C-alpha positions as YAML, in Angstrom:
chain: A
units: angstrom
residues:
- id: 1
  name: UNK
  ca: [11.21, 19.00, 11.24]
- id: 2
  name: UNK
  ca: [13.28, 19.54, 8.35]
- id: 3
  name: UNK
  ca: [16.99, 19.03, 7.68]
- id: 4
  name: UNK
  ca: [17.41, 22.84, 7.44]
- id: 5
  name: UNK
  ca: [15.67, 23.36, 11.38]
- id: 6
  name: UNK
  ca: [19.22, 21.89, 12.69]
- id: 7
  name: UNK
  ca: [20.98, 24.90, 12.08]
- id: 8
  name: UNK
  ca: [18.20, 26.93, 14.56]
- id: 9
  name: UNK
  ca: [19.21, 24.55, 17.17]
- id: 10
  name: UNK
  ca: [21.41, 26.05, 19.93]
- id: 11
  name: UNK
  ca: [25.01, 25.35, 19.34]
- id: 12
  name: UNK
  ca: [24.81, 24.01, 15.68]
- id: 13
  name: UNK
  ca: [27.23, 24.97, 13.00]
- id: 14
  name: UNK
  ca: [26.18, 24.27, 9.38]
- id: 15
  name: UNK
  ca: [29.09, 23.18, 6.97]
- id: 16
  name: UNK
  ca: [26.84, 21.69, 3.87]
- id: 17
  name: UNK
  ca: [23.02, 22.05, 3.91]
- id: 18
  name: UNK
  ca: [22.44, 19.43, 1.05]
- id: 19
  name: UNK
  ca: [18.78, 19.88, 0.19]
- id: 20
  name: UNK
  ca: [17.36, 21.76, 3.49]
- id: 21
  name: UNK
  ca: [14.05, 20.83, 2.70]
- id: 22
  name: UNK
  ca: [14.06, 17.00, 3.26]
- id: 23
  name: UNK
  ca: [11.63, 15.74, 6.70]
- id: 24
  name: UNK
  ca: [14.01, 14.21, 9.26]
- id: 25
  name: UNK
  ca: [11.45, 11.38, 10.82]
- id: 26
  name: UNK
  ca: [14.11, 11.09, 13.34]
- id: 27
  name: UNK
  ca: [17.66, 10.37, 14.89]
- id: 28
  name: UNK
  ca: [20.55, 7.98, 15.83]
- id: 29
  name: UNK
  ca: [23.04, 8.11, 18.18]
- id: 30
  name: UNK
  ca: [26.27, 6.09, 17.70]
- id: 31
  name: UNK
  ca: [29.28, 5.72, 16.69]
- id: 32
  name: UNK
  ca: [30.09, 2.15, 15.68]
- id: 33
  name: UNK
  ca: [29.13, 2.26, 11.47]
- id: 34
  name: UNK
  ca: [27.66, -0.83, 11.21]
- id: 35
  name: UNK
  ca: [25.49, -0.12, 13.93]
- id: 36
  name: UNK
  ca: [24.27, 2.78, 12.21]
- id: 37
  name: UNK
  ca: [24.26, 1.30, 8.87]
- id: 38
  name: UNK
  ca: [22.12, -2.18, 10.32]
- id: 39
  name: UNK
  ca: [19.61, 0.26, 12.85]
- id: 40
  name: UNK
  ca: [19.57, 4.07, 12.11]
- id: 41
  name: UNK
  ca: [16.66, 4.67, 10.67]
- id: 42
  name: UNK
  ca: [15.84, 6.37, 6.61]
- id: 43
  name: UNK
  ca: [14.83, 9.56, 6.99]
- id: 44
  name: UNK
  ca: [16.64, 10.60, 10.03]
- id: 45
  name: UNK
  ca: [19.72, 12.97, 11.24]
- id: 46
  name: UNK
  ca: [22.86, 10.77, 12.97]
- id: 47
  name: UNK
  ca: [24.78, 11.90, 15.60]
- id: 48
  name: UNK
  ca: [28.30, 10.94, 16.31]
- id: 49
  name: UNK
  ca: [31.85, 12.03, 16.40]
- id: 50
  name: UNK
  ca: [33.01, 10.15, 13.17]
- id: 51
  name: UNK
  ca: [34.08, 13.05, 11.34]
- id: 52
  name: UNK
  ca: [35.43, 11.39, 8.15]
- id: 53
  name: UNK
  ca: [33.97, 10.50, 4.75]
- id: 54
  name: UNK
  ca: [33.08, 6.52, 5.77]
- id: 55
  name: UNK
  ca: [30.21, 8.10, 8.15]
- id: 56
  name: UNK
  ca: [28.98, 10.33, 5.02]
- id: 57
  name: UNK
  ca: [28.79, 7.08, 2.73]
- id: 58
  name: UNK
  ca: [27.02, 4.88, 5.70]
- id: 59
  name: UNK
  ca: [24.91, 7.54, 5.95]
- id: 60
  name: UNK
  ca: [23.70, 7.57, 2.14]
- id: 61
  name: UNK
  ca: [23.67, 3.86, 2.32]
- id: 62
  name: UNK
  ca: [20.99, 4.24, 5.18]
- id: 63
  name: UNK
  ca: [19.06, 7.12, 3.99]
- id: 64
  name: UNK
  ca: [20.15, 9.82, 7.03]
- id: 65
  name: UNK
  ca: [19.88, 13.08, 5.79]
- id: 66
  name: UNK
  ca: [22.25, 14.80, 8.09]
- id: 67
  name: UNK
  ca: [24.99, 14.45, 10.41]
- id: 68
  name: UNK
  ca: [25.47, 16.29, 13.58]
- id: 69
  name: UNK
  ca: [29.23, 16.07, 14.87]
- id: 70
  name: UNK
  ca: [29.81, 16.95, 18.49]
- id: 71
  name: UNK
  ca: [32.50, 17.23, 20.94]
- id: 72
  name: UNK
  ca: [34.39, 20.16, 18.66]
- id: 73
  name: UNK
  ca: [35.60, 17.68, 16.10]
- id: 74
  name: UNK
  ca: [36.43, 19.57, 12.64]
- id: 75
  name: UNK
  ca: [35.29, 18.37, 9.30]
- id: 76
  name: UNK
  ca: [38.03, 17.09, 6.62]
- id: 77
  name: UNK
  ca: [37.96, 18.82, 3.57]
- id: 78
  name: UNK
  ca: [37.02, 15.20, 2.01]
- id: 79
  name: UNK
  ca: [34.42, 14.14, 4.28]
- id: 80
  name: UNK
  ca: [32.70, 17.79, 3.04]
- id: 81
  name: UNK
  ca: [32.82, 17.14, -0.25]
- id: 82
  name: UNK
  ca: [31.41, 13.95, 0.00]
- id: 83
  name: UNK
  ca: [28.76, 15.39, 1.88]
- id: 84
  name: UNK
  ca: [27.95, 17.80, -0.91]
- id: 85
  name: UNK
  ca: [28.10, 14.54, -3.78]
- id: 86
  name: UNK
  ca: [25.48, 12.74, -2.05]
- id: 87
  name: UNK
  ca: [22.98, 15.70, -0.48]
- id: 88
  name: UNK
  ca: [23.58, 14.86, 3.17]
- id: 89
  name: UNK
  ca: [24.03, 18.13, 5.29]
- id: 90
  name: UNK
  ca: [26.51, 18.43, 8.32]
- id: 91
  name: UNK
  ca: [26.65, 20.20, 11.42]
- id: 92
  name: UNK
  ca: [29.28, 20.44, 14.02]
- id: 93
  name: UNK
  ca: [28.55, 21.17, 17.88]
- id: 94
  name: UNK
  ca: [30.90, 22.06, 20.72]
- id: 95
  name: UNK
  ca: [28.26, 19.61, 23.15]
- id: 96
  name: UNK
  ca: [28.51, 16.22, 23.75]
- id: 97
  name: UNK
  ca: [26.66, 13.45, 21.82]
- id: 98
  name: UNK
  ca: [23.99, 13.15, 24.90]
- id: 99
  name: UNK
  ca: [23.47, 16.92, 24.75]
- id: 100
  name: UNK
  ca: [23.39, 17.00, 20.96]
- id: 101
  name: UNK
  ca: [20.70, 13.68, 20.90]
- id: 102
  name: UNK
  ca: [18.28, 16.14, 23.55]
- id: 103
  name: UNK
  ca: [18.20, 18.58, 21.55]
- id: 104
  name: UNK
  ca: [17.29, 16.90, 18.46]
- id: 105
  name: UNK
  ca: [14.98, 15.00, 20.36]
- id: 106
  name: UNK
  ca: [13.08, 18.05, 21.62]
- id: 107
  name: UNK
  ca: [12.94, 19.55, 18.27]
- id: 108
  name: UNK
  ca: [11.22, 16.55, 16.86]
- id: 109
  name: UNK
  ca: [8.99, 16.63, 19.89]
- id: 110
  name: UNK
  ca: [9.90, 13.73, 21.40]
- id: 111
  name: UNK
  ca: [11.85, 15.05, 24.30]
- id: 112
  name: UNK
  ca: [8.93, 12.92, 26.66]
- id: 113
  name: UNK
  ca: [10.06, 9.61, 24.62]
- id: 114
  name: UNK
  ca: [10.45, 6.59, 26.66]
- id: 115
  name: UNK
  ca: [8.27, 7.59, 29.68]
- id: 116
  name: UNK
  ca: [5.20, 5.36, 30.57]
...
């Protein structure tokens, strides 16, 4: 999957694409930024309700390439251009964070994760 699939996914408004090309290896869900910036793994899209410009710098620190923002929230104008400064896309969605993570999930085939 790449960064520029999220705005196929059901629901998903782009704001800022940042470099649609880049491979998302995969996602975090959370909303605590420390959490994010200690576990979310490089390469990957985080999903949250943070809509303000720390997420966009945790996010460069740990190498996410976008950020999905659910439940409705709207972007501030400096949270965007941040976004556009380091690369990192955003999306906003109307669903939840759970709805949100399944949908990424499925689109990076992984929808069966967990199960024995």
């Amino acid at each position: 999957m790449v960064v520029q699939d999220l705005a196929q996914l059901e629901g998903f408004t782009e704001h800022c694409m940042g470099d649609g090309s880049l491979t998302i290896q995969d996602a975090y869900t959370g909303d605590l930024l420390s959490d994010v910036m200690g576990n979310a793994p490089a390469e990957s899209v985080l999903i949250t309700i943070q809509a303000h410009k720390n997420t966009v710098a945790v996010a460069s620190l740990a190498g996410i390439r976008a950020l999905v923002i659910c439940n409705n929230r709207s972007i501030p104008s400096d949270m965007l251009q941040a976004a556009k400064d380091e690369g990192i896309a955003i999306f906003t969605t109307a669903v939840t964070q759970f709805e949100a993570s399944c949908r990424i999930a499925a689109a990076l085939g992984r929808i069966n994760a967990g199960k024995a």
